[in-house]
PDB file of C-alpha atoms and ligand atoms in Angstrom:
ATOM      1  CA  UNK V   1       1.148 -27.827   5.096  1.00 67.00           C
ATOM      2  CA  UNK V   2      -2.231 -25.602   4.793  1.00 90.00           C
ATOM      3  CA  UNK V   3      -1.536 -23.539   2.962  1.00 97.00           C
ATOM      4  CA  UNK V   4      -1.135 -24.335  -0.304  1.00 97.00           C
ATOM      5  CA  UNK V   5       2.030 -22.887  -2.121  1.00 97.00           C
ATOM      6  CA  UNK V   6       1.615 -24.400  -5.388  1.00 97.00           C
ATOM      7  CA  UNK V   7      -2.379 -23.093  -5.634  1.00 97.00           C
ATOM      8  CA  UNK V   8      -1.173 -19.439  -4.891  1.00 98.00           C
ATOM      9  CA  UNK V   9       1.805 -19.904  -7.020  1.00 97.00           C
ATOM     10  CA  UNK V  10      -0.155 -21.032 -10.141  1.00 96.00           C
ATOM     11  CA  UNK V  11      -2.884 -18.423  -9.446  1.00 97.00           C
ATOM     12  CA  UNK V  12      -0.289 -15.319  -9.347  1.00 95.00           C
ATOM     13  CA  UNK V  13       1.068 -16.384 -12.350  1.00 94.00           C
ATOM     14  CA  UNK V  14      -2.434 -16.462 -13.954  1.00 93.00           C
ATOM     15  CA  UNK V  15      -3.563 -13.077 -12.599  1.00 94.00           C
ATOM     16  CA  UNK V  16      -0.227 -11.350 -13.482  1.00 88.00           C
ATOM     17  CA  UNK V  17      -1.882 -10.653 -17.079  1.00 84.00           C
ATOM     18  CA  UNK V  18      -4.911  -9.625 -15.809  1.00 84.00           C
ATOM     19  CA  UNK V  19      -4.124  -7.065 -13.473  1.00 89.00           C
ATOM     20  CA  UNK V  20      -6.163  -9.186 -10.807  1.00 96.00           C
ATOM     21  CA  UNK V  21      -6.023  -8.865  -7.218  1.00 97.00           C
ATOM     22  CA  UNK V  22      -6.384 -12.142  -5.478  1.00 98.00           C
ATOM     23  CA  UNK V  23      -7.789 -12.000  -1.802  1.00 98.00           C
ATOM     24  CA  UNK V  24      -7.013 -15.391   0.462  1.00 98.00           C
ATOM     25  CA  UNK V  25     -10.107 -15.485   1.985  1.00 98.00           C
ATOM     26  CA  UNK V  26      -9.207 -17.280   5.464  1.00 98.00           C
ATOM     27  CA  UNK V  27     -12.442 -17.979   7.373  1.00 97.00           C
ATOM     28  CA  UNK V  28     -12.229 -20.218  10.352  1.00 96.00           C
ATOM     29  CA  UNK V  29      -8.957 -20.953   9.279  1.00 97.00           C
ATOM     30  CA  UNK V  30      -6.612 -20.530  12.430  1.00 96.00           C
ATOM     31  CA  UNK V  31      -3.923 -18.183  12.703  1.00 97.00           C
ATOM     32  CA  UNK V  32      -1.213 -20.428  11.951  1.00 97.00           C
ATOM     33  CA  UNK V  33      -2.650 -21.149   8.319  1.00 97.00           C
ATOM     34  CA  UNK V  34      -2.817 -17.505   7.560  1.00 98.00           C
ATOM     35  CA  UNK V  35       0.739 -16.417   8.831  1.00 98.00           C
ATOM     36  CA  UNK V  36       2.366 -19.304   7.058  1.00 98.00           C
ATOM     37  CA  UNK V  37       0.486 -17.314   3.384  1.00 98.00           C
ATOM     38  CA  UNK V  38       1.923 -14.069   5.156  1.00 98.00           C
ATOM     39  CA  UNK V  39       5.338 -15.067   5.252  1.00 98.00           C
ATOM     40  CA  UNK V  40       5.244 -16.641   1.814  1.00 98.00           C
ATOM     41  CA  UNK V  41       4.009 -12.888   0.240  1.00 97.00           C
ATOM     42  CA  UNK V  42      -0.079 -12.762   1.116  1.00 98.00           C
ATOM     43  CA  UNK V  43      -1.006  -9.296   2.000  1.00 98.00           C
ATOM     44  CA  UNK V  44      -4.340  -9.514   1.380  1.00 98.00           C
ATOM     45  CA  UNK V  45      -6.832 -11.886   3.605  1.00 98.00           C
ATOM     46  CA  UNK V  46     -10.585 -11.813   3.509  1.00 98.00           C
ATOM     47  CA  UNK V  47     -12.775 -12.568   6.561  1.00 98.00           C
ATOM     48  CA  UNK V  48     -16.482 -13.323   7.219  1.00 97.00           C
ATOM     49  CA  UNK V  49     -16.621 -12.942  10.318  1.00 98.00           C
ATOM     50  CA  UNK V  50     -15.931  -9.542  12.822  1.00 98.00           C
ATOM     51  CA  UNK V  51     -15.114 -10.905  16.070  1.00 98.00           C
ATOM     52  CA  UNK V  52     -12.529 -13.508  13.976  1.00 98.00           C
ATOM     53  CA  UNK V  53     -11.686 -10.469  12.234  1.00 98.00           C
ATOM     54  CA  UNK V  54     -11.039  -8.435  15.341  1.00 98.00           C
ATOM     55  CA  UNK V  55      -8.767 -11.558  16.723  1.00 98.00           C
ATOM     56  CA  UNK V  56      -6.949 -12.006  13.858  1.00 98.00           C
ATOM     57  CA  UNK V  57      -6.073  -8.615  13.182  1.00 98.00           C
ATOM     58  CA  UNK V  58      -4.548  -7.927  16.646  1.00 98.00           C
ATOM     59  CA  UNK V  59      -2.353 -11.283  16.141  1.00 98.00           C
ATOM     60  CA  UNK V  60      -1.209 -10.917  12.828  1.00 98.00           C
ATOM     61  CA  UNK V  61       1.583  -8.473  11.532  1.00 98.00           C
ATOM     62  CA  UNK V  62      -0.144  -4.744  10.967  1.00 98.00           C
ATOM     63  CA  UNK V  63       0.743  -4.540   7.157  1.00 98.00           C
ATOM     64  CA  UNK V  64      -1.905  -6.607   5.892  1.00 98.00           C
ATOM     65  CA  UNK V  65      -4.784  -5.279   4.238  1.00 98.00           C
ATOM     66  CA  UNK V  66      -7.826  -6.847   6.009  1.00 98.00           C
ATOM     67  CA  UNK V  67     -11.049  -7.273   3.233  1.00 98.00           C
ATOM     68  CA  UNK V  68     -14.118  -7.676   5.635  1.00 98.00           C
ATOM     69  CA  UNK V  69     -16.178 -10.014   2.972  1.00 98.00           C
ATOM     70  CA  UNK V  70     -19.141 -11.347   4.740  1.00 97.00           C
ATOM     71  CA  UNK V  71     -22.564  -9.659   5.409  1.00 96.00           C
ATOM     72  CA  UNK V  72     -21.920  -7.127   8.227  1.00 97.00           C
ATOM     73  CA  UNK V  73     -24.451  -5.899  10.748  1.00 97.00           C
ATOM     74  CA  UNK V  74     -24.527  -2.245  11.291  1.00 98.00           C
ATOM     75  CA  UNK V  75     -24.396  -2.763  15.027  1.00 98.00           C
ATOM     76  CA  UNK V  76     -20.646  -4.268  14.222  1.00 98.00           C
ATOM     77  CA  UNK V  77     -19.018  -1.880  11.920  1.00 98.00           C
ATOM     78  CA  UNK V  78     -17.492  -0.489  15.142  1.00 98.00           C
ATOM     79  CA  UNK V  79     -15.586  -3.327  15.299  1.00 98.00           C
ATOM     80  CA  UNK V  80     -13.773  -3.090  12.409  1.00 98.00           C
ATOM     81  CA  UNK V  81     -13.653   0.913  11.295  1.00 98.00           C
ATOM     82  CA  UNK V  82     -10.277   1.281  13.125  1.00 98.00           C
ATOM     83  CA  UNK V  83      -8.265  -0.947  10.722  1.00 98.00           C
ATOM     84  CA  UNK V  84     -10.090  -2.588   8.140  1.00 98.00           C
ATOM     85  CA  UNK V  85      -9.032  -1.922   4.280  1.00 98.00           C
ATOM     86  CA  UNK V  86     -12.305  -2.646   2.632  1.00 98.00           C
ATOM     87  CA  UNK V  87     -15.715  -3.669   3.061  1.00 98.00           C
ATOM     88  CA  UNK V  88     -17.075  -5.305   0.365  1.00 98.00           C
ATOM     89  CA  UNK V  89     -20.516  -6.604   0.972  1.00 95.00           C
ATOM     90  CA  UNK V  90     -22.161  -3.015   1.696  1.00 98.00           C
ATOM     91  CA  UNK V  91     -25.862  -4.125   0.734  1.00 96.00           C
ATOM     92  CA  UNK V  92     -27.804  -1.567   2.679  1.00 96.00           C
ATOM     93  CA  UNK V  93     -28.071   2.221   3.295  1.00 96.00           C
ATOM     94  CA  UNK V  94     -28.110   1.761   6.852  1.00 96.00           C
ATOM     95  CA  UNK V  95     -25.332   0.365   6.693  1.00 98.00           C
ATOM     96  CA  UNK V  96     -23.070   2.945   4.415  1.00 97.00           C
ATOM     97  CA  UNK V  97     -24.244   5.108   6.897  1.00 97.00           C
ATOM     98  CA  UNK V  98     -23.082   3.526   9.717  1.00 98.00           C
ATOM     99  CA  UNK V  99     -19.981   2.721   7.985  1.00 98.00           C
ATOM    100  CA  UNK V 100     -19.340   6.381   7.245  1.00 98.00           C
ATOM    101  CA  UNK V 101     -20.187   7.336  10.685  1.00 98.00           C
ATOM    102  CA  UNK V 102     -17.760   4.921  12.113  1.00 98.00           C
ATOM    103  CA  UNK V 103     -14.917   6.470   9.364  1.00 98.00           C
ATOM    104  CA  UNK V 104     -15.927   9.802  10.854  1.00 97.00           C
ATOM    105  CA  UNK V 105     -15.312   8.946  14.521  1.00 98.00           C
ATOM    106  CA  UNK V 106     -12.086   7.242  13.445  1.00 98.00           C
ATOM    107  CA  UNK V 107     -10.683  10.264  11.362  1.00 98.00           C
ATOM    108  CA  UNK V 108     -10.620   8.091   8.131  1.00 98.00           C
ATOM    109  CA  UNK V 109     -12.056   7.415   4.824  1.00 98.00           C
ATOM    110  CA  UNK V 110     -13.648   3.834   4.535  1.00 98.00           C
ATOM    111  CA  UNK V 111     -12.903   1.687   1.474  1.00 98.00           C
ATOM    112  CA  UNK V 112     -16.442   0.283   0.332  1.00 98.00           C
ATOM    113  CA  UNK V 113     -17.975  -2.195  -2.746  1.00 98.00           C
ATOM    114  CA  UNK V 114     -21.539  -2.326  -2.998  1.00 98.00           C
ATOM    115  CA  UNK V 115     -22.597  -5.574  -3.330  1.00 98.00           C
ATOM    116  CA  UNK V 116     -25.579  -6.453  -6.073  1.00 97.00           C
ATOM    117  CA  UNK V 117     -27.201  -9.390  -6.196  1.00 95.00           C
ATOM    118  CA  UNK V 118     -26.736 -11.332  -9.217  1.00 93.00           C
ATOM    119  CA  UNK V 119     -27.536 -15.014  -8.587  1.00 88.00           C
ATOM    120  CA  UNK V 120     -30.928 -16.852  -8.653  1.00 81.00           C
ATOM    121  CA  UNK V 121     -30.966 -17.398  -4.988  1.00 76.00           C
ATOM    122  CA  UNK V 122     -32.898 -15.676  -2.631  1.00 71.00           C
ATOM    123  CA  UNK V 123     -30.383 -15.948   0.156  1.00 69.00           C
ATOM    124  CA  UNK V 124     -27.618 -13.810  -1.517  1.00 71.00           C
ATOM    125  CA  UNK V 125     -27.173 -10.706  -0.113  1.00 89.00           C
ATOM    126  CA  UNK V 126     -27.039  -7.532  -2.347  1.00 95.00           C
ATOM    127  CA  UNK V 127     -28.978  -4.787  -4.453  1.00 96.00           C
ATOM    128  CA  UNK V 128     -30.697  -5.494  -7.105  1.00 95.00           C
ATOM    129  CA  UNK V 129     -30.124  -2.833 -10.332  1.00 95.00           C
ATOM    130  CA  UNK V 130     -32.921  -0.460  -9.808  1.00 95.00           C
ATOM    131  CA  UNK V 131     -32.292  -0.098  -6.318  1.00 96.00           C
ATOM    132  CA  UNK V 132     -28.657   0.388  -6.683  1.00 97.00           C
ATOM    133  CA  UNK V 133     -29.458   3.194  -9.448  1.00 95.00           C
ATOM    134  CA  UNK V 134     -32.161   5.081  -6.589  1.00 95.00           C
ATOM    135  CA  UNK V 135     -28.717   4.753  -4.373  1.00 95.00           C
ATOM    136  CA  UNK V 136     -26.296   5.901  -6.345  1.00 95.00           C
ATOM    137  CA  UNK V 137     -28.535   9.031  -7.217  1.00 92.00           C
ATOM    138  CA  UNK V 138     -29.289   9.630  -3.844  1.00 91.00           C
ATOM    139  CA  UNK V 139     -25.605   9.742  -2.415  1.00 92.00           C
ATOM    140  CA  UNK V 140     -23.506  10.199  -5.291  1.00 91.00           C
ATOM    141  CA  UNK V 141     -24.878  12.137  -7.703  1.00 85.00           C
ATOM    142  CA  UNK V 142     -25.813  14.535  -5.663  1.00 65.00           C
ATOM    143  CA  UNK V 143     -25.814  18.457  -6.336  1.00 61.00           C
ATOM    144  CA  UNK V 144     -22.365  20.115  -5.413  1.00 54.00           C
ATOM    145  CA  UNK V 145     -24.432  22.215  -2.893  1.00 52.00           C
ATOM    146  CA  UNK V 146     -25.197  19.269  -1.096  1.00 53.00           C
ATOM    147  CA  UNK V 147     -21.845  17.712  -1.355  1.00 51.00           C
ATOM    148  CA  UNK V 148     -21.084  19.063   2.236  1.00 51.00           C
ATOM    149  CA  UNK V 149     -22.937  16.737   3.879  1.00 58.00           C
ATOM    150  CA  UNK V 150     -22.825  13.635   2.636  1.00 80.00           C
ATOM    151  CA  UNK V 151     -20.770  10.702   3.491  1.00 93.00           C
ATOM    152  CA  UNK V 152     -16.939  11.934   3.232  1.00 94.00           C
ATOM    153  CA  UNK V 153     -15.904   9.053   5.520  1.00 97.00           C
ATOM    154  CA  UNK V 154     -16.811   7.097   2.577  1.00 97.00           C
ATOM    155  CA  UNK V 155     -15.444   6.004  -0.438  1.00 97.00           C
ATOM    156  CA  UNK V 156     -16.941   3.624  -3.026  1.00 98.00           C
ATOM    157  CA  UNK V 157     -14.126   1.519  -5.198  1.00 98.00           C
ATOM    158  CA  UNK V 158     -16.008  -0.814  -6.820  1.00 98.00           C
ATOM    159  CA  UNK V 159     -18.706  -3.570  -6.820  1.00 98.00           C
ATOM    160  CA  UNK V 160     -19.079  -7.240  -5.635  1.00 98.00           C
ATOM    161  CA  UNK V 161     -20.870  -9.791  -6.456  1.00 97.00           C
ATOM    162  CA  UNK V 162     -21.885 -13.727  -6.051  1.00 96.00           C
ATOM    163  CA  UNK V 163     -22.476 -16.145  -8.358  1.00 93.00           C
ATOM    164  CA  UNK V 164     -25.571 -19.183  -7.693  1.00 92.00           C
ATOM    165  CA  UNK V 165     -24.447 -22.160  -6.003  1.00 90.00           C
ATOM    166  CA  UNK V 166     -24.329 -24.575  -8.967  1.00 92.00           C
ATOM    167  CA  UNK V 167     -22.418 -26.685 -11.397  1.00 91.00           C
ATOM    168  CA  UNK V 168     -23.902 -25.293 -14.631  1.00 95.00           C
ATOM    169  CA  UNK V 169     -20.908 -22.610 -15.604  1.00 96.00           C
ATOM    170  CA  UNK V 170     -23.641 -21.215 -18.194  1.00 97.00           C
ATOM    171  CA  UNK V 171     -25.699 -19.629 -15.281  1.00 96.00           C
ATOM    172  CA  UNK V 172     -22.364 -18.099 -13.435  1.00 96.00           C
ATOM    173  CA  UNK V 173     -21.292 -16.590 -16.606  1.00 97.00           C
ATOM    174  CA  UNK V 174     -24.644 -15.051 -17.248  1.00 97.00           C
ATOM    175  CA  UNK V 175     -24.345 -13.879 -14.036  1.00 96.00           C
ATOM    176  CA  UNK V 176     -20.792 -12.004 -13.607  1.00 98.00           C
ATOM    177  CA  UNK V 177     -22.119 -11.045 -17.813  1.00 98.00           C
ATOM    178  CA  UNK V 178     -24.700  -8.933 -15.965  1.00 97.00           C
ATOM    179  CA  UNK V 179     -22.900  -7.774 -13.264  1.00 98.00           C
ATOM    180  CA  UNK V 180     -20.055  -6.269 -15.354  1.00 98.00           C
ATOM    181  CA  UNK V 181     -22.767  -4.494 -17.356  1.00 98.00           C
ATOM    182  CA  UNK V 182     -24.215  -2.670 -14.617  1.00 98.00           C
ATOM    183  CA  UNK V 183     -20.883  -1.959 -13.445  1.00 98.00           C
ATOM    184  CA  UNK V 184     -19.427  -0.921 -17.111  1.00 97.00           C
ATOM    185  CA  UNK V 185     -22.779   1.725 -16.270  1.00 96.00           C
ATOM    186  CA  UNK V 186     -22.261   3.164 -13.235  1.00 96.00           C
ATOM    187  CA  UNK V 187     -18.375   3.592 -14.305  1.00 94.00           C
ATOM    188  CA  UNK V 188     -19.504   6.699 -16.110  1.00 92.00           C
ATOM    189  CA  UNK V 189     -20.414   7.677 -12.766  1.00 92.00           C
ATOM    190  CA  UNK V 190     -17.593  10.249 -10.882  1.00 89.00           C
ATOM    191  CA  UNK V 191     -17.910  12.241  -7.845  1.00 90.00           C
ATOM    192  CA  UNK V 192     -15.070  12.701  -4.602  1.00 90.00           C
ATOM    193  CA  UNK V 193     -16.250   9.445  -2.845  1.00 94.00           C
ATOM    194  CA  UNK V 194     -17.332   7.630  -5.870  1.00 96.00           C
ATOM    195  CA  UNK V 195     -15.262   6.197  -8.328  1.00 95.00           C
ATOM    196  CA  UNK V 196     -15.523   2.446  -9.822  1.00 97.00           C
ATOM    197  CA  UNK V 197     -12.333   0.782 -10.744  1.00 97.00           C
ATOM    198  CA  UNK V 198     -13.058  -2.540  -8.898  1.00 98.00           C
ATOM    199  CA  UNK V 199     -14.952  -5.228  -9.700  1.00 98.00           C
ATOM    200  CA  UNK V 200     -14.901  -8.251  -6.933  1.00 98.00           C
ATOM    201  CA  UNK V 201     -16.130 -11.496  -8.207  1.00 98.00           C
ATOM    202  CA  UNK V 202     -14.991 -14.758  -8.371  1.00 97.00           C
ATOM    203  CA  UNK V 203     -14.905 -17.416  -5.515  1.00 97.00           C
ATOM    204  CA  UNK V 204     -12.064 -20.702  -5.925  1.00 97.00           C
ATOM    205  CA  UNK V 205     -15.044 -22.680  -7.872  1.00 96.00           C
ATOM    206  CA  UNK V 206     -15.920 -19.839 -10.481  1.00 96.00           C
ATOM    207  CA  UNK V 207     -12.980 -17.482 -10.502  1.00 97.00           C
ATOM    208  CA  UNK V 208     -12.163 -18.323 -14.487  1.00 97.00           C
ATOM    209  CA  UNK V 209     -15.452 -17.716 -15.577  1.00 97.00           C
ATOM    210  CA  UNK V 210     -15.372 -14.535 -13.501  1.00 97.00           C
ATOM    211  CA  UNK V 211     -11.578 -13.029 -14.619  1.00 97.00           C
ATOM    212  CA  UNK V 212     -13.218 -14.354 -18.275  1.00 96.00           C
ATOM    213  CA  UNK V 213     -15.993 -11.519 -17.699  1.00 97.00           C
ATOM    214  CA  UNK V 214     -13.812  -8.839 -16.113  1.00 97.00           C
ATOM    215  CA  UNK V 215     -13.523  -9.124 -12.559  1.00 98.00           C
ATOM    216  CA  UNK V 216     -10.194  -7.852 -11.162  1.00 98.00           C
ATOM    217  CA  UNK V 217     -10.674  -9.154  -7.707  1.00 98.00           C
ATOM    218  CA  UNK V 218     -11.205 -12.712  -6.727  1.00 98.00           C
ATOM    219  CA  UNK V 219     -11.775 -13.872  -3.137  1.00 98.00           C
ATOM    220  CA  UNK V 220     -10.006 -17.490  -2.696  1.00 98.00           C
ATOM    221  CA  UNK V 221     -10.520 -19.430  -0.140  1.00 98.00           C
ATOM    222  CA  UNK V 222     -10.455 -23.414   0.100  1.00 97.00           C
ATOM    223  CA  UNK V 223      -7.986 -23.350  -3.262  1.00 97.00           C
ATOM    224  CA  UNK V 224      -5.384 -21.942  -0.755  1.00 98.00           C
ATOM    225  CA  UNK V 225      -6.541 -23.435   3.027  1.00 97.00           C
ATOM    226  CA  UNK V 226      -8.110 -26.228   2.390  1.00 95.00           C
ATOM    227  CA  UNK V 227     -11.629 -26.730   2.851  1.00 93.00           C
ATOM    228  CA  UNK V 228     -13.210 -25.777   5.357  1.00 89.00           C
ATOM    229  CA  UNK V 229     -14.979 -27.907   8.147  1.00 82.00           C
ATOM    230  CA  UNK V 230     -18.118 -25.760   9.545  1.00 73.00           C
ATOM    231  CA  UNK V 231     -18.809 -26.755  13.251  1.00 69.00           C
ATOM    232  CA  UNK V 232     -21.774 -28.542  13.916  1.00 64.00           C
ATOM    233  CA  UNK V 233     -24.881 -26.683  14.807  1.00 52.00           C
TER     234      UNK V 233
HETATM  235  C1  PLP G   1     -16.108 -18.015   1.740  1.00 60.25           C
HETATM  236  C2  PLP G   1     -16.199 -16.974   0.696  1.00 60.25           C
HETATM  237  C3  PLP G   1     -15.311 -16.963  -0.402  1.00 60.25           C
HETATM  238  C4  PLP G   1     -14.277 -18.034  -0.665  1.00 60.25           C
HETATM  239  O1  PLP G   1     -14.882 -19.222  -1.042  1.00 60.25           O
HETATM  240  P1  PLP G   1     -14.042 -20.456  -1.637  1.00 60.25           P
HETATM  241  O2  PLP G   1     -15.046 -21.213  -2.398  1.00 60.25           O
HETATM  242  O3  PLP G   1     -13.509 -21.198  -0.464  1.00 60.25           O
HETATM  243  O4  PLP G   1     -12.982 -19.893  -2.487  1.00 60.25           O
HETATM  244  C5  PLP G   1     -15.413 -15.913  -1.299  1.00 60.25           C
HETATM  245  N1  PLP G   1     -16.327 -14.936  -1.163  1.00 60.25           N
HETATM  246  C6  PLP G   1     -17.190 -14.913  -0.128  1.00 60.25           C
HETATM  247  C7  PLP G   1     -18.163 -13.796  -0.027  1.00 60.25           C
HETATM  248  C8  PLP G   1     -17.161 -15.937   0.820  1.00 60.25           C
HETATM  249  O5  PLP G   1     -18.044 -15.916   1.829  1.00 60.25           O
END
């Protein structure tokens, strides 16, 4: 049985106060696994990968909201523009405006998070405050008289975030602490493509500490599939 009933069970009941939405994050997890969490109510499945993406999109029943959660290449948002309900690792103005492009050519608006790096590692992905502020001013707090132009095929939910890989829960917290600040200050922040109600953080080993500090999306994976086994190199 892979996926794991119980684990989602207990989870919805503890998000149900909180408002949370919880995506089962299904990486190399084959399609099997994710249609048995389809039929028992999952809507919502993040992947890392696009051409996994791509595959399990065209097998899978067309009411499920795919969250593309893994560091995209511009050369790939092709891929994915067509269906895909949100992007949330957008961590570089190439690639917003690729991503808009794409939305344009598909005659759609493209759900986006902007991701900000948080944790201590250098590997993480993401802005970092100041250059998410330069960002923000540059295509979203724009002038109405340049509104025309820029980036309709867009539209910017919320932000994302990753804690460090590590077992102190003091360095998460301060973590998701600071990333709920920055986003508490660029919710003050309104335009047509830019609005922040969502705040994506939280991962199966951290998700407490993250709902704790505010998040109200949390990307689950191995609490509901399993672990997963990474093929050798
Ligand atoms: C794999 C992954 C997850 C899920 O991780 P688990 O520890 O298995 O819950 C969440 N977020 C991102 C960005 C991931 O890459």
């Amino acid at each position: 049985m892979p996926f794991k009933k119980e684990a989602y069970d207990s989870l919805q009941q503890e998000l149900i106060k909180s408002n949370t939405t919880l995506v089962a994050v299904s990486k190399m997890k084959p399609i099997e696994d994710l249609l048995e969490g389809y039929q028992y109510g999952v809507r919502d499945f993040g992947e890392n990968y696009v051409q996994e993406l791509v595959d399990k999109y065209e097998a899978l029943p067309k009411d499920i909201r795919w969250h593309f959660i893994g560091h995209l290449q511009s050369n790939k948002v092709k891929y994915i523009a067509p269906f895909v309900h949100l992007i949330h690792g957008v961590d570089s103005e190439k690639l917003l405006v690729e991503i808009n492009k794409q939305g344009e050519k598909n005659n759609r608006i493209i759900n986006c998070l902007l991701q900000v790096h948080i944790a201590s590692e250098e590997t993480k992905f993401g802005f970092g405050e100041a250059e998410l502020s330069l960002l923000i001013e540059k295509f979203f707090q724009h002038k109405q008289s340049n509104n025309d132009r820029l980036l309709k095929h867009i539209h910017i939910m919320g932000l994302m975030g990753m804690g460090s890989l590590t077992d102190n829960p003091q360095i998460i917290d301060n973590e998701f602490k600071s990333l709920k600040r920055i986003f508490d200050t660029c919710q003050s922040i309104e335009s047509e493509n830019f609005s922040l109600t969502k705040l994506s953080m939280g991962m199966s080993g951290d998700y407490k500490i993250a709902i704790s500090n505010g998040s109200n999306m949390i990307r689950i994976g191995s609490m509901l599939f399993g672990e997963r086994t990474y093929p050798s190199k």
